[in-house]
XYZ file of C-alpha atoms in Angstrom:
486
model
C -85.935 -93.294 -72.026
C -84.084 -94.891 -69.174
C -81.033 -93.610 -67.356
C -78.084 -92.627 -69.493
C -75.239 -95.064 -69.949
C -71.911 -94.307 -68.236
C -70.596 -93.110 -71.583
C -73.373 -90.559 -71.947
C -72.994 -89.340 -68.399
C -69.536 -88.033 -69.139
C -69.283 -84.324 -69.563
C -70.307 -83.528 -73.150
C -69.027 -80.736 -75.242
C -71.854 -79.214 -77.294
C -73.217 -75.807 -78.179
C -73.899 -75.079 -74.511
C -70.233 -75.370 -73.571
C -68.503 -74.398 -76.771
C -67.333 -71.277 -74.983
C -64.695 -73.414 -73.285
C -61.708 -73.758 -75.566
C -60.761 -77.404 -76.016
C -57.741 -77.006 -78.236
C -55.351 -74.570 -79.723
C -56.044 -72.168 -82.511
C -56.597 -73.875 -85.826
C -54.181 -72.999 -88.611
C -54.712 -72.301 -92.253
C -53.542 -75.809 -92.983
C -56.392 -77.254 -90.930
C -58.918 -74.990 -92.612
C -57.776 -76.156 -96.038
C -57.923 -79.779 -94.961
C -61.271 -79.525 -93.172
C -63.198 -77.677 -95.828
C -61.636 -79.286 -98.853
C -63.002 -82.167 -100.861
C -61.540 -84.919 -98.645
C -63.827 -83.900 -95.757
C -65.829 -87.135 -95.691
C -65.488 -88.564 -92.196
C -66.856 -85.717 -90.168
C -66.853 -87.332 -86.756
C -64.759 -90.056 -85.172
C -66.193 -93.369 -84.100
C -69.528 -92.881 -85.849
C -70.973 -95.233 -88.432
C -72.160 -93.268 -91.433
C -75.293 -94.416 -93.146
C -75.600 -94.670 -96.911
C -76.041 -91.423 -98.872
C -79.599 -90.159 -99.092
C -81.507 -91.583 -102.064
C -85.052 -90.484 -102.938
C -87.772 -93.099 -102.902
C -88.665 -94.312 -106.412
C -91.792 -93.282 -108.259
C -95.103 -91.858 -107.068
C -96.360 -95.207 -105.767
C -97.017 -95.850 -102.113
C -93.787 -95.883 -100.097
C -92.302 -99.349 -99.749
C -90.360 -98.371 -96.635
C -91.818 -98.142 -93.109
C -92.799 -94.586 -92.126
C -90.479 -92.756 -89.762
C -92.370 -91.931 -86.562
C -89.651 -90.851 -84.142
C -89.224 -87.196 -84.952
C -87.394 -84.178 -83.549
C -88.481 -80.903 -85.137
C -86.663 -77.745 -84.110
C -89.436 -75.164 -84.378
C -87.614 -71.961 -85.285
C -89.308 -68.593 -84.874
C -91.071 -66.697 -87.691
C -90.025 -69.239 -90.327
C -93.261 -70.988 -91.251
C -92.677 -73.522 -88.488
C -96.237 -73.336 -87.155
C -97.497 -74.795 -90.427
C -95.063 -77.698 -90.072
C -96.136 -78.129 -86.458
C -99.757 -78.449 -87.596
C -98.771 -81.349 -89.867
C -96.968 -83.087 -87.013
C -99.870 -82.540 -84.623
C -102.339 -84.130 -87.035
C -100.059 -86.999 -88.046
C -99.167 -87.920 -84.464
C -102.763 -87.544 -83.311
C -104.037 -89.758 -86.119
C -101.468 -92.496 -85.480
C -101.649 -92.452 -81.685
C -98.069 -91.228 -81.240
C -96.831 -89.812 -77.947
C -95.665 -86.204 -77.916
C -92.983 -84.771 -75.664
C -95.014 -81.759 -74.522
C -94.029 -78.662 -72.558
C -95.920 -77.847 -69.387
C -97.247 -74.750 -71.160
C -96.393 -73.955 -74.779
C -92.592 -73.668 -74.894
C -89.710 -75.540 -73.297
C -88.383 -72.727 -71.134
C -87.414 -70.604 -74.138
C -85.152 -68.613 -74.472
C -83.167 -70.861 -72.146
C -81.579 -73.947 -73.638
C -83.815 -76.991 -73.740
C -83.805 -79.173 -70.626
C -85.288 -82.673 -70.535
C -86.818 -81.928 -67.142
C -89.227 -79.491 -68.826
C -90.956 -82.304 -70.733
C -94.284 -83.153 -69.140
C -94.366 -86.755 -67.977
C -90.615 -87.273 -68.320
C -89.324 -89.416 -65.455
C -85.640 -90.300 -65.866
C -85.771 -92.568 -62.809
C -88.757 -94.503 -64.126
C -86.729 -97.647 -64.701
C -87.669 -97.772 -68.385
C -91.337 -98.457 -67.676
C -92.705 -95.207 -69.087
C -93.846 -95.231 -72.733
C -91.267 -93.678 -75.077
C -91.858 -90.328 -76.724
C -92.338 -90.260 -80.477
C -92.387 -86.577 -81.408
C -90.610 -83.538 -79.952
C -91.712 -80.448 -81.868
C -92.552 -77.386 -79.759
C -90.558 -74.186 -79.351
C -87.169 -74.642 -77.734
C -83.599 -73.485 -77.998
C -81.843 -76.563 -79.289
C -79.654 -78.514 -76.862
C -78.734 -81.904 -78.312
C -77.413 -83.401 -75.087
C -80.743 -82.851 -73.341
C -82.820 -83.768 -76.395
C -81.120 -87.178 -76.422
C -82.251 -87.699 -72.838
C -85.830 -87.639 -74.132
C -85.733 -88.899 -77.707
C -84.048 -91.961 -79.258
C -80.752 -91.158 -80.918
C -81.953 -92.567 -84.254
C -84.862 -90.094 -84.432
C -85.303 -88.058 -87.595
C -84.014 -84.535 -86.862
C -85.251 -81.658 -89.002
C -85.934 -77.922 -88.894
C -86.763 -74.938 -91.118
C -84.971 -71.693 -92.005
C -86.072 -68.457 -93.673
C -84.308 -65.630 -95.482
C -83.130 -63.306 -92.667
C -84.505 -60.272 -94.498
C -88.040 -61.699 -94.537
C -87.609 -63.012 -91.009
C -86.530 -59.561 -89.792
C -89.691 -57.972 -91.183
C -91.877 -60.569 -89.498
C -89.963 -60.491 -86.213
C -90.024 -56.688 -86.014
C -93.799 -56.686 -86.320
C -94.393 -59.645 -84.019
C -91.835 -58.946 -81.291
C -91.834 -55.152 -81.218
C -93.293 -55.123 -77.710
C -90.977 -57.929 -76.553
C -87.565 -56.844 -77.831
C -86.133 -53.698 -76.273
C -84.210 -52.985 -79.483
C -87.317 -53.179 -81.657
C -89.405 -51.274 -79.141
C -87.033 -48.291 -79.238
C -86.864 -48.172 -83.031
C -89.606 -46.219 -84.832
C -89.439 -48.553 -87.853
C -87.497 -51.489 -89.218
C -85.797 -49.174 -91.701
C -84.633 -46.935 -88.857
C -83.417 -49.938 -86.909
C -81.421 -51.373 -89.819
C -79.983 -47.961 -90.685
C -78.227 -47.871 -87.308
C -78.904 -51.053 -85.309
C -76.169 -50.266 -82.773
C -78.219 -47.298 -81.571
C -80.966 -49.657 -80.399
C -79.463 -53.105 -79.893
C -77.593 -54.223 -76.767
C -76.464 -57.852 -76.526
C -78.076 -59.471 -73.520
C -80.870 -56.914 -73.198
C -84.295 -58.383 -72.560
C -85.786 -59.908 -75.684
C -82.993 -58.730 -77.946
C -82.205 -62.246 -79.132
C -85.201 -61.650 -81.410
C -83.417 -58.681 -82.987
C -80.297 -60.344 -84.370
C -79.411 -63.828 -85.683
C -82.572 -65.410 -84.306
C -82.123 -68.631 -86.282
C -78.569 -69.074 -84.992
C -79.883 -68.548 -81.481
C -82.711 -71.081 -81.900
C -80.276 -73.710 -83.189
C -78.441 -73.342 -79.864
C -75.159 -72.400 -81.513
C -72.502 -70.382 -79.686
C -71.899 -66.779 -80.624
C -68.485 -65.309 -81.432
C -66.878 -63.466 -78.517
C -67.479 -60.034 -80.071
C -71.206 -60.792 -80.219
C -71.303 -61.643 -76.524
C -70.529 -58.099 -75.436
C -71.779 -57.239 -71.987
C -75.073 -55.434 -71.798
C -74.845 -51.715 -72.327
C -71.409 -51.628 -73.959
C -71.627 -48.432 -76.021
C -68.834 -49.442 -78.385
C -69.406 -52.961 -79.706
C -67.098 -54.113 -82.477
C -67.949 -53.455 -86.111
C -70.006 -55.901 -88.173
C -68.594 -58.543 -90.432
C -69.412 -58.466 -94.125
C -71.688 -61.475 -94.540
C -72.333 -61.279 -98.282
C -68.673 -62.146 -98.829
C -68.763 -65.241 -96.632
C -67.737 -68.385 -98.451
C -70.393 -70.786 -97.203
C -69.758 -74.463 -97.803
C -72.742 -76.117 -99.528
C -73.879 -78.983 -97.358
C -75.105 -81.197 -100.189
C -77.162 -84.271 -99.542
C -74.548 -86.451 -98.002
C -74.944 -88.883 -95.142
C -75.659 -88.184 -91.532
C -74.786 -90.637 -88.806
C -77.631 -93.114 -88.336
C -77.279 -93.149 -84.577
C -76.173 -90.034 -82.748
C -73.508 -90.722 -80.160
C -73.299 -87.576 -78.039
C -69.748 -88.216 -76.854
C -68.426 -88.740 -80.343
C -70.596 -85.987 -81.722
C -69.370 -83.289 -79.418
C -65.697 -84.178 -79.789
C -64.802 -83.379 -83.393
C -62.184 -85.378 -85.186
C -58.560 -84.576 -84.402
C -57.030 -82.771 -87.328
C -53.464 -82.468 -88.447
C -51.989 -79.007 -88.529
C -48.246 -78.465 -88.714
C -47.808 -82.152 -88.073
C -49.669 -82.117 -84.756
C -53.053 -83.594 -83.845
C -55.456 -80.935 -82.674
C -59.107 -80.838 -81.653
C -61.202 -78.152 -83.296
C -63.563 -75.916 -81.377
C -65.554 -72.959 -82.714
C -64.304 -70.780 -79.893
C -60.732 -71.247 -81.095
C -61.424 -70.442 -84.725
C -60.765 -67.225 -86.586
C -64.191 -65.793 -87.326
C -62.719 -63.443 -89.892
C -61.842 -66.435 -92.069
C -65.358 -67.865 -91.483
C -63.947 -71.057 -89.919
C -66.100 -70.528 -86.850
C -69.206 -70.454 -89.023
C -68.079 -73.377 -91.163
C -67.469 -75.556 -88.103
C -70.927 -74.753 -86.754
C -72.600 -75.545 -90.068
C -70.736 -78.851 -90.319
C -71.913 -79.680 -86.807
C -75.524 -78.994 -87.823
C -75.076 -81.198 -90.890
C -74.031 -84.049 -88.617
C -77.176 -83.690 -86.503
C -80.040 -82.712 -88.805
C -81.340 -85.079 -91.485
C -83.162 -82.322 -93.335
C -83.615 -78.560 -93.067
C -86.610 -77.083 -94.875
C -86.533 -73.640 -96.499
C -89.555 -71.386 -96.006
C -89.160 -69.722 -99.419
C -89.529 -73.169 -101.005
C -92.064 -74.478 -98.548
C -93.981 -76.860 -100.801
C -90.809 -78.256 -102.343
C -89.525 -78.825 -98.818
C -92.697 -80.667 -97.822
C -92.385 -83.042 -100.759
C -88.803 -83.847 -99.745
C -89.914 -84.272 -96.125
C -92.646 -86.745 -97.092
C -90.134 -88.683 -99.177
C -87.518 -88.751 -96.397
C -90.079 -89.922 -93.835
C -91.742 -92.468 -96.155
C -95.043 -90.652 -95.672
C -97.793 -90.198 -98.207
C -98.325 -86.826 -99.828
C -101.607 -86.394 -97.943
C -99.639 -86.490 -94.687
C -97.986 -83.167 -95.557
C -101.017 -81.398 -97.034
C -102.261 -78.693 -94.693
C -103.046 -75.004 -94.252
C -100.688 -72.187 -93.349
C -100.757 -71.248 -89.663
C -99.689 -68.220 -87.629
C -99.287 -66.108 -90.774
C -99.575 -62.350 -90.342
C -101.726 -60.254 -92.631
C -99.621 -58.904 -95.473
C -96.813 -61.418 -94.987
C -94.815 -62.592 -98.010
C -94.247 -66.232 -97.158
C -93.163 -68.383 -100.054
C -91.249 -65.623 -101.870
C -87.892 -66.793 -103.125
C -84.851 -65.189 -101.532
C -83.387 -64.711 -104.985
C -86.424 -62.920 -106.415
C -85.298 -59.356 -105.712
C -85.992 -58.175 -109.242
C -89.464 -56.870 -108.371
C -88.312 -54.966 -105.290
C -87.792 -51.236 -105.219
C -84.287 -49.922 -104.704
C -85.197 -48.994 -101.129
C -86.463 -52.496 -100.326
C -83.390 -54.068 -101.930
C -81.258 -51.837 -99.733
C -83.192 -52.888 -96.613
C -82.861 -56.536 -97.618
C -79.092 -56.196 -97.942
C -78.864 -54.437 -94.576
C -81.003 -57.074 -92.854
C -78.827 -59.876 -94.211
C -75.646 -58.046 -93.203
C -76.914 -57.399 -89.664
C -78.036 -61.021 -89.332
C -74.816 -62.338 -90.844
C -74.836 -65.670 -89.005
C -78.432 -66.334 -90.040
C -77.541 -65.466 -93.631
C -74.732 -68.024 -93.547
C -77.200 -70.599 -92.185
C -79.726 -69.761 -94.839
C -77.306 -69.915 -97.775
C -75.929 -73.203 -96.500
C -79.282 -74.950 -96.139
C -80.634 -73.423 -99.331
C -77.741 -75.134 -101.130
C -78.520 -78.322 -99.229
C -82.168 -78.249 -100.253
C -81.387 -77.791 -103.936
C -78.818 -80.568 -103.861
C -81.577 -82.864 -102.619
C -83.974 -81.550 -105.254
C -81.421 -82.404 -107.929
C -81.207 -85.962 -106.617
C -84.982 -86.219 -106.300
C -85.473 -85.007 -109.866
C -86.710 -81.579 -110.936
C -89.594 -82.766 -113.110
C -90.660 -85.324 -110.521
C -90.611 -82.618 -107.851
C -92.648 -80.199 -109.949
C -95.288 -82.870 -110.456
C -95.457 -83.670 -106.729
C -95.624 -79.965 -105.794
C -98.452 -79.396 -108.266
C -100.355 -82.330 -106.787
C -99.776 -81.103 -103.234
C -101.040 -77.624 -104.095
C -104.083 -79.024 -105.890
C -105.006 -81.114 -102.860
C -104.530 -78.150 -100.528
C -106.675 -75.923 -102.717
C -109.419 -78.548 -102.897
C -109.399 -78.931 -99.105
C -109.507 -75.169 -98.618
C -112.505 -74.784 -100.925
C -114.309 -77.652 -99.224
C -113.494 -76.754 -95.607
C -113.119 -72.991 -95.385
C -115.321 -69.965 -95.741
C -113.794 -68.006 -98.588
C -111.346 -70.840 -99.228
C -108.545 -68.970 -97.436
C -107.284 -67.509 -94.164
C -109.333 -64.650 -92.750
C -108.897 -61.633 -90.521
C -109.364 -62.698 -86.870
C -112.353 -60.352 -86.507
C -114.368 -62.875 -88.499
C -113.422 -65.818 -86.256
C -115.940 -66.129 -83.428
C -115.282 -69.783 -82.572
C -112.437 -69.665 -80.044
C -111.339 -73.165 -81.046
C -110.083 -71.713 -84.328
C -109.054 -68.200 -83.331
C -105.228 -67.961 -83.352
C -103.353 -66.275 -80.537
C -103.003 -62.575 -81.338
C -99.616 -61.074 -80.571
C -97.553 -58.223 -81.941
C -98.652 -55.341 -84.125
C -99.853 -57.453 -87.040
C -103.036 -59.491 -87.236
C -102.559 -63.260 -87.148
C -104.896 -64.870 -89.659
C -107.077 -67.911 -89.020
C -109.916 -69.961 -90.465
C -113.711 -70.217 -90.396
C -115.239 -73.563 -91.342
C -117.991 -74.016 -93.889
C -121.402 -74.990 -92.569
C -123.204 -78.128 -93.657
C -120.159 -80.433 -93.623
C -120.662 -84.134 -92.954
C -119.585 -85.380 -89.550
C -116.465 -86.997 -91.030
C -115.520 -83.913 -93.052
C -116.267 -81.648 -90.094
C -113.761 -83.533 -87.975
C -111.061 -83.504 -90.647
C -111.560 -79.829 -91.418
C -111.437 -78.948 -87.726
C -108.046 -80.627 -87.383
C -106.724 -78.760 -90.407
C -107.943 -75.398 -89.077
C -107.012 -75.771 -85.389
C -104.239 -73.316 -84.351
C -101.126 -74.627 -82.646
C -101.957 -73.592 -79.079
C -105.430 -75.136 -79.141
C -104.089 -78.317 -80.739
C -101.368 -78.578 -78.117
C -104.040 -78.344 -75.408
C -105.998 -81.086 -77.196
C -102.966 -83.378 -77.244
C -102.189 -82.560 -73.628
C -105.695 -83.555 -72.533
C -105.425 -86.746 -74.562
C -102.062 -87.785 -73.086
C -102.769 -86.559 -69.574
C -106.518 -86.898 -69.026
C -107.714 -85.221 -65.861
C -108.340 -87.632 -63.034
C -111.652 -87.439 -61.230
C -111.586 -88.393 -57.554
C -114.965 -89.281 -56.052
C -115.418 -88.311 -52.395
C -115.732 -91.204 -49.974
C -119.123 -91.624 -48.333
C -117.859 -92.255 -44.832
C -121.320 -92.643 -43.365
C -121.903 -95.744 -45.429
C -118.381 -97.104 -44.834
C -118.789 -97.054 -41.096
C -122.472 -97.802 -40.794
C -123.367 -101.225 -39.289
C-alpha cells in the first residue's frame, strides 16, 4: 500500500495506547445506554454494511471469493490448521502473502508493518499489494492497515481457556518462567500467584494469552510491576455478564481514525468519550468495551471446540467452496483433546472439573472472550440453519477422511519418530510430541503433489512461499579477461 493519507497519519488511539485516558470515568447511565438494546451504531462516521446473511443452498457460490484476508493466528487454539488452509489456498491462486522475515512478526511485541518482508512504504504504490496476512503476531490494527487494505476480511480463532492452559503448559513450560517453576498445571492453578509475575519473561503465555494476542490492553491491576509480591486478588470471571455479539454488521471499510475514537456517549447530560482505561473493571465495562471493539474489527471468530462448524461458516463468509477448507490438523500434540466442546464437562472427573474452573477463573479475560465469541458463532449457526450446517459438516468430514485414507500412512497423524522425511516433520517444541504425517507410497504425480501440500507443516510451507515470492538471485561473475581482450 502507498503512503497513508493525512487523516491516517494523525495519532490513532488503539489497543497500543489505550493506557492513556481519553475521557472521564463512565457512569452507570452510560453503561446502561451502551450495553442495552439500542446499541446499534457502534462507531461514529462509519458506514455499516448489511447484516450478515448466509449464502443460499449448497450450490457453487454466486458471489466472488474473498481473497484479501487478515487472520490473527492465536496461540494453541488450532490456528496452525487454519494457517495450512490459507497457505494452500493462496499458493493455489497465486496470492501474495505478507510474510515475516523468519516465522513470526516480532512476537510478543505488537505487530509493526516494517517487519513484513518486501514492504516498502515509500515505494510510490508500485509494489504489488499483499493479499493474505496470517502468521503469528500480536494484533495492532493501526499497523496492520499499513499493510493490508481496510476492506480485508478479518478473522481469528479462540479456544476454551481451560483446554488452552493445558496445551500451553505443556508447550511453553521451558519458555514461561511461571510454568517452569511449577511442578504441574494443577500445582500452578492451585496457587498461581506463587509462580506468576506480570512482566516476567515468557509469562504472557501463563495468563490470558488470547487477550494478549488480540493486542488488547490489560486492566491496571494486571500490569503490576515485575516481582510485586502482593498483586491484587482475582476477579470472579464465571459471574461476568458477557454481551453476546450476535451476527450483526461490521463496518465494510475500516477507518482507523473513526475506529479508535468511540462514539461520544451521554452521561448525566454531558458528551463523553469512552476508553477502557477509564472504565470500572468490577462492573465488567472494561471487558465489554474491548469485546465491542473486537466486534467492530473482526468479521468472524472461529471456535476451536466447534472447528468443523467454524470452517463451514468461514467458507460461506468467504464465498469459497467446501474443498477450500478441507485439510488435516496441524501442530497437534499427542494426547490433545481438540474439538471437545467447552460445555461437555459431564464426562470429566471432579478433579478435572475443578481444574477447569480454576483455569477459567485465572484466565478471566480469555474466558470472557471465549464466551462472547461462542455466542457469536452460535448466532451465525442459527442464521445459517442447523440442519444445513450438519449436512455441510458431515460432507466436510467425509472428504477429510477420504483424503486421509488416500494420502496418509495409517490414515491419521503419527508420532514424529515415524517421520523421516524432513519436509513433513513438524517442529518439535515443549514437553509433548507434535504429531505429523507420512505419505502413502505409489501415489500418482498429481495426487502426490496434492497430498504433500496437505501434509506440509507450517514452517516448511512458509519457507516454500518465501522462496516463491522472493526467489534467490544468482549473480554470474564477470569474465574480465574476455571483456578487455582485443
